[in-house]
Amino acid sequence: MLNRRTVLATGAIAVPLSTPLGALAQGRKDAVTLAMTLEPPGLDPTAGAASAIAEIVQYNIFETLTKINADGTVAPLLAESWEVSPDLKTYTFKLRRGVKFQNGEPFNANTVKFAFDRAGGEKSTNKDKRTFAGLTTQVVDDYTVVLLNKEIDPDLLFVLGQATSIIVEPKSVDTNATKPVGTGPYQLQAWNKGSSVVLTAWDGYRDAKAIKIKRATFRFIADPAAQVAALLAGDVDAFPRVTPRSVAQFKANPKFQVVVSGSRAKTILAMNNAKKPLDDVRVRRAIAAAIDRKAVIEGAGDGYGAPIGSHYVPGAFGYVDTTGINPFDIEKSKRLLAEAGIKTPLELTLTLPPPPYARQGGEVIAAQLAKVGIIAKIQNVEWAQWLSGTYGNKNYDLTIISHVEPFDLGNFAKPDYYWGYNSPKFNDLFNQIKNSARPADRARLLGEAQRLLANESVHGFLYSNQWITVANKNLKGLWKDMPVFVNDISALSWT
């Protein structure tokens, strides 16, 4: 992982600030350099939860049956078409013909069955294992596959377009983390650990002639100041989800385009519900009441974000406004701590991964908690440490993290999830949501689930992110909104 730094030092040759961006682009009309805040721990999205994996490989190296578009709609990808049964439990897919994997093996219904059986199998490390465990995959012929779902899931076609649903080739699955093999338009050329990943267009792709970008370099730049410097220097052509700092200067510069994207991301102050005293709802409510969401949005996201009161975002189906359930109220926070028998100062660890929203937001929240007698001891960790210690081993009290998946309410029904939340009432509600065929019933139940999570103050629900992309004005095809974290290189081109 990159360390925090104030100068750009990623192994590349620095370009003088005076170099015109247009001149740089002239010699590389078929190449692009993108930047990311975090480096992924591997390149197999079925083996890890880090969203940075999909940012590189999804739709570029690996493909899925369906494809999620920037507006959140679902389109065919490896599946040409599908039919859904009236009871919403049987999906019949017609697969695309003439597709092969980058190792020469054919894509067909058997590979789909292998991928989904593996994703739901006993040894699966797929973070959506529960979804796939509920699916039965039947091969009808080489290009027809049927999925039988134990539950009704109106979002299944969307889920099948996410990175956890990639179709993998059986002979290469064990090495996909470092040598990914997919059916997509790009293949891995190099991974320079700590610096960059380079993808090149694959000549064997079924529509290789339509791919305009032949080489894509992903550079990892964690420090906000270095992110700005890289863009200004022309070292980077586009920085999706860049730090919001200095957006004004890019908006005022005619060499750049600035895209403000909506998202389904939920940034939360996650609480370890299984640890004392956070297992007491009064303590969790006290923490929520001590937080001024608007101040956090200013400090963590430079004002880009919408307050949320539960694990759901404005605009999503069934959304209800729950921000009034746990409003900012310092005196109420102090009363709740006293009712819970908490002697202040109460010391809790606040574990912060590298993204600027977490580090900057952590400083704001620590200051707010201090006003009610809670001492948040900040522990800055690298991404790999957060994944292993916080997410994997549940070794934390509080942490700030953005959950970017659109449909992840089901995580609250997983008692072994890193939050340590176990509510029979929520489990029953979520089961009803999954099995409600009528949209009106589902919307009502979703509202009940949101209110339950807010009333139980499972977390300090902070805001829904607005992501900023800064790019060279001549780069076309960037996503306007980001329902999922991907960088679809095949959609890019230079004017």
XYZ file of C-alpha atoms in Angstrom:
495
model
C 0.000 0.000 0.000
C 1.064 3.535 -0.581
C 1.924 5.628 2.418
C 0.576 9.126 2.929
C 2.673 11.646 1.090
C 2.527 15.211 -0.083
C 4.455 14.744 -3.288
C 3.777 12.390 -6.154
C 6.269 9.561 -6.103
C 4.901 6.435 -7.729
C 7.831 5.431 -9.869
C 6.799 7.365 -12.951
C 8.604 10.252 -14.563
C 7.141 13.551 -13.409
C 5.758 15.848 -16.081
C 6.349 19.581 -15.586
C 3.243 21.502 -14.541
C 3.623 23.691 -17.611
C 3.172 20.796 -20.034
C -0.122 21.261 -21.924
C -2.551 18.419 -21.323
C -3.558 18.465 -24.964
C 0.035 17.848 -26.018
C 0.227 14.807 -23.761
C -2.912 13.339 -25.240
C -1.753 13.762 -28.852
C 0.673 10.864 -28.648
C -1.594 8.489 -26.757
C -4.981 8.483 -28.408
C -5.283 4.763 -27.720
C -4.000 4.826 -24.133
C -5.369 6.162 -20.873
C -4.070 6.564 -17.324
C -6.570 6.444 -14.494
C -5.891 6.845 -10.812
C -7.344 5.137 -7.756
C -7.043 5.953 -4.069
C -6.517 2.347 -2.973
C -4.573 -0.559 -4.396
C -6.545 -3.828 -4.427
C -5.269 -6.762 -2.348
C -5.772 -9.056 -5.348
C -7.532 -9.167 -8.695
C -10.173 -11.813 -7.995
C -13.486 -10.258 -6.874
C -14.802 -13.656 -5.761
C -12.045 -13.879 -3.155
C -12.155 -10.486 -1.431
C -14.519 -7.720 -0.343
C -12.422 -4.726 -1.459
C -14.261 -2.610 -4.033
C -10.884 -1.641 -5.545
C -10.734 -5.117 -7.139
C -13.808 -4.503 -9.268
C -12.579 -1.020 -10.171
C -9.855 -2.687 -12.233
C -11.217 -6.023 -13.415
C -15.002 -5.815 -13.712
C -16.156 -5.556 -17.352
C -12.488 -5.160 -18.338
C -10.987 -8.609 -17.631
C -13.951 -10.448 -16.148
C -17.524 -10.367 -17.401
C -20.915 -11.273 -15.969
C -24.200 -12.504 -17.419
C -25.704 -9.029 -17.101
C -24.154 -5.577 -17.168
C -25.046 -2.689 -14.881
C -25.212 0.631 -16.702
C -24.350 4.021 -15.268
C -28.048 4.811 -14.728
C -28.543 1.602 -12.748
C -30.388 -0.265 -15.495
C -29.389 -3.809 -16.434
C -28.377 -4.860 -19.949
C -27.239 -8.151 -21.560
C -23.544 -9.026 -21.487
C -22.578 -12.719 -21.525
C -26.280 -13.478 -21.581
C -27.997 -12.299 -24.756
C -31.487 -12.472 -23.243
C -33.485 -13.939 -20.371
C -36.973 -14.842 -19.254
C -38.319 -14.718 -15.695
C -41.101 -16.992 -14.511
C -44.349 -15.529 -13.095
C -43.365 -16.599 -9.559
C -40.052 -14.665 -9.949
C -37.968 -17.688 -8.937
C -36.905 -19.187 -12.292
C -34.568 -17.387 -14.696
C -33.790 -18.805 -18.135
C -30.736 -17.282 -19.844
C -29.747 -17.549 -23.492
C -25.962 -17.217 -23.612
C -23.809 -15.371 -26.109
C -22.135 -17.623 -28.656
C -18.588 -17.356 -29.921
C -17.126 -16.281 -26.584
C -13.884 -17.682 -25.220
C -11.690 -17.124 -22.215
C -8.271 -15.523 -22.473
C -6.622 -18.951 -22.040
C -8.487 -20.270 -25.088
C -11.154 -22.249 -23.214
C -14.766 -21.876 -24.427
C -17.495 -20.024 -22.558
C -20.736 -21.988 -22.266
C -23.474 -23.060 -19.872
C -21.141 -25.447 -18.061
C -18.798 -22.602 -17.107
C -21.765 -20.607 -15.791
C -22.815 -23.560 -13.647
C -19.244 -24.024 -12.412
C -18.921 -20.329 -11.500
C -22.204 -20.141 -9.584
C -21.847 -23.531 -7.868
C -18.377 -22.483 -6.753
C -19.619 -19.076 -5.528
C -22.227 -20.749 -3.316
C -20.165 -23.765 -2.306
C -18.965 -24.723 1.155
C -15.414 -23.465 0.531
C -16.531 -20.232 -1.139
C -14.966 -16.955 0.015
C -17.355 -14.920 -2.122
C -18.907 -12.160 -0.046
C -22.246 -12.865 -1.761
C -22.004 -16.571 -0.932
C -25.450 -16.515 0.676
C -27.069 -15.383 -2.585
C -25.404 -18.094 -4.656
C -26.066 -20.771 -2.046
C -29.763 -20.158 -2.686
C -29.394 -20.723 -6.440
C -29.563 -24.008 -8.317
C -28.001 -23.843 -11.780
C -29.239 -26.208 -14.482
C -27.636 -26.676 -17.892
C -30.215 -27.112 -20.659
C -27.750 -27.048 -23.549
C -24.436 -25.332 -24.319
C -26.069 -21.919 -24.579
C -29.086 -22.172 -22.273
C -28.887 -22.113 -18.502
C -31.651 -22.002 -15.891
C -31.293 -20.494 -12.407
C -33.732 -21.658 -9.739
C -33.858 -19.325 -6.750
C -35.105 -20.504 -3.368
C -36.324 -16.983 -2.613
C -37.866 -14.167 -4.589
C -35.161 -11.604 -5.320
C -36.314 -8.722 -7.536
C -32.730 -7.459 -7.619
C -31.170 -10.698 -8.880
C -30.513 -9.449 -12.429
C -28.651 -6.481 -10.920
C -26.721 -8.761 -8.562
C -25.692 -10.936 -11.508
C -23.996 -7.886 -13.009
C -21.858 -7.225 -9.929
C -18.233 -8.299 -9.563
C -19.052 -11.213 -7.255
C -20.997 -12.779 -10.148
C -18.138 -12.980 -12.652
C -17.960 -16.086 -14.825
C -14.628 -17.765 -14.140
C -12.778 -20.401 -16.137
C -12.321 -23.635 -14.130
C -8.644 -24.216 -14.966
C -7.580 -20.719 -13.904
C -9.606 -20.044 -10.753
C -6.788 -20.816 -8.329
C -4.539 -18.089 -9.771
C -7.073 -15.379 -10.651
C -5.905 -13.185 -7.767
C -2.571 -12.577 -9.509
C -3.151 -13.889 -13.053
C -6.786 -13.157 -13.848
C -8.339 -14.952 -16.825
C -11.703 -13.768 -18.098
C -13.717 -13.208 -21.253
C -13.407 -9.412 -21.262
C -11.735 -7.030 -23.729
C -8.584 -6.524 -21.633
C -5.957 -8.719 -20.053
C -3.382 -8.078 -17.360
C -0.001 -6.972 -18.680
C 1.713 -5.966 -15.443
C 1.095 -5.354 -11.765
C 3.768 -3.167 -10.222
C 2.943 -3.596 -6.540
C 2.548 -0.308 -4.731
C 2.468 1.652 -7.966
C 0.255 0.550 -10.852
C -1.654 -2.078 -12.805
C -1.470 -2.119 -16.601
C -4.129 -3.668 -18.831
C -3.824 -4.134 -22.582
C -6.495 -4.842 -25.164
C -6.916 -8.567 -25.871
C -6.778 -9.430 -29.565
C -8.937 -12.513 -29.010
C -11.903 -10.535 -27.731
C -15.093 -11.159 -29.694
C -15.392 -7.497 -30.724
C -11.763 -6.413 -30.548
C -12.073 -3.892 -33.392
C -14.573 -1.819 -31.415
C -12.130 -1.233 -28.537
C -10.603 2.229 -28.885
C -8.393 2.237 -25.778
C -5.587 -0.298 -26.267
C -3.704 0.299 -23.030
C -4.989 1.365 -19.616
C -2.797 2.124 -16.621
C -4.270 2.326 -13.110
C -2.077 4.285 -10.708
C -2.534 4.197 -6.937
C -2.390 7.597 -5.248
C -3.680 7.723 -1.676
C -2.677 11.219 -0.591
C -5.179 13.989 -1.483
C -2.460 16.533 -2.287
C -0.718 14.046 -4.561
C -4.016 13.308 -6.311
C -4.443 16.964 -7.197
C -0.810 17.274 -8.262
C -1.044 14.250 -10.570
C -4.071 15.696 -12.350
C -2.552 19.153 -12.717
C 0.695 17.670 -14.029
C -1.090 15.608 -16.677
C 0.283 12.368 -15.228
C -3.291 11.144 -14.862
C -6.027 11.457 -17.483
C -8.914 10.727 -15.135
C -9.394 10.257 -11.414
C -12.769 8.694 -10.609
C -13.796 9.211 -6.969
C -10.992 11.694 -6.376
C -10.820 13.674 -3.143
C -13.336 16.559 -3.331
C -10.647 19.006 -2.277
C -9.732 21.601 -4.890
C -12.763 20.804 -7.048
C -13.275 24.530 -7.549
C -9.905 24.958 -9.250
C -10.644 22.128 -11.680
C -14.104 23.492 -12.486
C -12.464 26.819 -13.315
C -9.823 25.207 -15.542
C -10.970 24.675 -19.166
C -8.526 21.749 -19.552
C -10.627 19.597 -17.234
C -14.101 18.173 -16.901
C -15.637 17.611 -13.464
C -18.374 15.017 -13.070
C -20.379 14.934 -9.836
C -21.950 11.480 -9.572
C -24.794 10.190 -7.496
C -24.305 6.816 -5.840
C -25.861 4.136 -3.668
C -22.924 4.284 -1.252
C -23.542 4.560 2.482
C -20.772 6.077 4.589
C -21.210 4.978 8.194
C -19.576 5.110 11.579
C -19.709 1.332 11.983
C -20.044 0.075 15.538
C -19.053 -3.345 16.804
C -22.421 -4.362 18.248
C -20.913 -7.481 19.831
C -18.497 -5.566 22.094
C -19.290 -3.882 25.386
C -20.468 -1.204 25.884
C -21.606 -0.977 22.229
C -23.940 -3.940 22.770
C -26.138 -1.477 24.716
C -28.528 0.349 22.374
C -28.424 3.394 24.677
C -24.689 3.776 24.107
C -25.121 3.444 20.344
C -27.911 6.018 20.410
C -25.717 8.323 22.464
C -22.970 8.101 19.863
C -25.460 8.799 17.058
C -26.868 11.803 18.921
C -23.367 13.249 19.366
C -22.782 13.365 15.593
C -23.587 16.420 13.488
C -23.994 14.852 10.040
C -23.749 18.155 8.184
C -20.401 18.926 9.806
C -19.158 15.439 8.910
C -20.198 15.903 5.271
C -18.301 19.194 5.157
C -15.216 17.753 6.818
C -15.120 14.351 5.139
C -16.646 15.079 1.742
C -16.134 18.826 1.323
C -19.911 19.222 1.296
C -20.611 16.490 -1.260
C -23.108 14.094 0.277
C -26.705 13.619 1.441
C -27.458 12.838 5.121
C -28.875 9.379 5.859
C -30.459 7.964 8.990
C -30.319 4.285 8.058
C -28.487 1.974 5.666
C -30.434 3.215 2.649
C -30.079 6.175 0.325
C -32.434 8.785 -1.151
C -33.794 7.734 -4.524
C -33.594 3.998 -3.855
C -36.801 1.985 -4.090
C -38.635 2.023 -0.774
C -36.509 4.794 0.775
C -37.897 6.577 3.828
C -36.276 9.544 5.542
C -35.043 8.344 8.937
C -32.623 11.205 9.677
C -35.048 12.518 12.324
C -34.881 9.341 14.421
C -31.391 10.058 15.772
C -30.892 13.820 15.354
C -27.845 15.723 16.543
C -28.493 16.432 20.243
C -25.543 16.710 22.631
C -27.640 16.874 25.807
C -29.616 13.771 24.779
C -26.315 12.001 24.123
C -25.071 12.794 27.616
C -28.365 11.625 29.180
C -28.262 8.327 27.315
C -24.701 7.635 28.459
C -25.740 8.328 32.046
C -28.779 6.042 31.710
C -26.500 3.282 30.457
C -24.297 3.682 33.534
C -21.307 4.859 31.508
C -18.629 6.658 33.489
C -16.980 9.259 31.318
C -14.512 9.637 29.832
C -15.299 6.499 27.843
C -12.398 5.375 25.656
C -13.128 3.672 22.323
C -10.858 2.936 19.379
C -11.703 4.581 16.060
C -10.061 2.608 13.253
C -9.601 4.575 10.033
C -8.667 3.083 6.638
C -6.740 5.237 4.134
C -9.470 6.956 2.035
C -9.654 10.698 2.705
C -13.345 10.514 3.625
C -12.417 8.170 6.498
C -9.314 9.989 7.718
C -10.873 13.461 7.431
C -14.243 12.319 8.763
C -12.566 10.565 11.659
C -11.015 13.792 12.901
C -14.412 15.513 12.808
C -16.237 12.695 14.606
C -13.534 12.304 17.259
C -13.921 15.997 18.080
C -17.714 15.662 18.255
C -17.618 12.599 20.520
C -15.188 14.331 22.860
C -17.906 16.888 23.668
C -20.002 14.173 25.340
C -17.112 12.493 27.133
C -16.243 9.794 24.600
C -12.540 9.669 23.778
C -12.148 8.182 20.304
C -8.561 6.969 20.044
C -7.760 7.173 16.345
C -5.883 4.260 14.798
C -4.910 4.860 11.170
C -4.443 1.562 9.325
C -3.603 0.576 5.773
C -6.250 -1.067 3.649
C -4.890 -4.600 4.037
C -4.890 -4.148 7.828
C -8.489 -2.926 7.770
C -9.600 -5.913 5.678
C -7.849 -8.447 7.911
C -8.174 -6.871 11.352
C -11.415 -4.892 11.234
C -13.469 -6.692 8.588
C -11.969 -10.141 9.011
C -11.210 -10.462 12.726
C -13.750 -7.882 14.012
C -10.971 -6.261 16.012
C -12.371 -2.745 16.474
C -14.836 -0.566 18.389
C -15.676 2.073 15.780
C -14.628 2.501 12.168
C -15.590 4.736 9.258
C -16.261 2.998 5.981
C -18.293 3.512 2.833
C -20.409 0.523 1.811
C -20.816 0.978 -1.923
C -23.051 -1.930 -2.962
C -26.598 -0.845 -3.850
C -28.445 -3.819 -2.325
C -26.645 -4.768 0.870
C -29.337 -4.635 3.555
C -28.881 -8.394 3.750
C -25.593 -7.878 5.580
C -27.641 -7.016 8.686
C -29.105 -10.528 8.535
C -25.647 -12.110 8.757
C -24.821 -12.726 12.458
C -21.164 -13.414 11.620
C -20.731 -10.160 9.677
C -18.130 -7.784 11.076
C -20.772 -5.563 12.706
C -21.752 -8.260 15.219
C -25.444 -7.361 14.805
C -27.957 -10.137 15.412
C -31.645 -9.248 15.396
C -34.355 -11.918 14.933
C -36.800 -9.107 14.179
C -34.645 -7.763 11.351
C -34.004 -11.285 10.048
C -37.753 -11.861 9.824
C -38.291 -8.527 8.088
C -35.557 -9.198 5.561
C -36.948 -12.639 4.834
C -40.330 -11.034 4.115
C -38.658 -8.462 1.849
C -36.914 -11.195 -0.123
C -40.152 -13.105 -0.618
C -42.547 -10.255 -1.384
C -43.592 -10.282 -5.013
C -45.779 -7.154 -4.840
C -43.730 -3.915 -5.070
C -46.058 -2.112 -2.649
C -45.545 -4.767 0.031
C -41.814 -4.744 -0.535
C -41.608 -0.950 -0.264
C -43.557 -1.011 3.016
C -41.284 -3.698 4.465
C -38.158 -1.867 3.317
C -39.404 1.183 5.201
C -39.913 -0.915 8.338
C -36.390 -2.332 8.019
C -34.879 1.134 7.685
C -36.743 2.397 10.750
C -35.681 -0.645 12.763
C -31.992 -0.131 11.965
C -32.297 3.570 12.804
C -34.136 2.961 16.086
C -31.604 0.357 17.145
C -28.776 2.720 16.124
C -26.873 -0.203 14.700
C -24.370 2.363 13.387
C -23.862 6.056 13.166
C -25.428 6.449 9.720
C -23.710 9.462 8.167
C -24.300 10.228 4.488
C -24.710 8.959 0.966
C -21.638 9.839 -1.054
C -21.471 12.035 -4.097
C -18.367 10.986 -6.028
C -16.205 13.407 -7.965
C -14.443 12.498 -11.202
C -11.881 14.943 -12.585
C -10.611 14.191 -16.076
C -8.998 15.611 -19.175
C -11.741 17.410 -21.089
C -11.021 15.311 -24.198
C -11.719 11.953 -22.544
C -15.184 10.659 -23.424
C -17.314 7.843 -22.050
C -16.965 8.459 -18.304
C -19.904 7.320 -16.181
C -22.178 10.128 -15.015
C -23.450 8.181 -12.011
C -21.946 5.248 -10.141
C -24.431 2.596 -9.031
C -21.407 0.277 -8.715
C -17.672 0.944 -8.590
C -16.299 0.093 -12.023
C -14.097 1.746 -14.617
C -15.454 0.554 -17.955
C -12.391 1.093 -20.155
C -14.066 -0.194 -23.311
C -16.506 2.735 -23.129
C -13.695 5.316 -23.159
C -12.246 7.166 -26.126
C -10.368 10.345 -26.962
C -11.756 13.133 -29.066
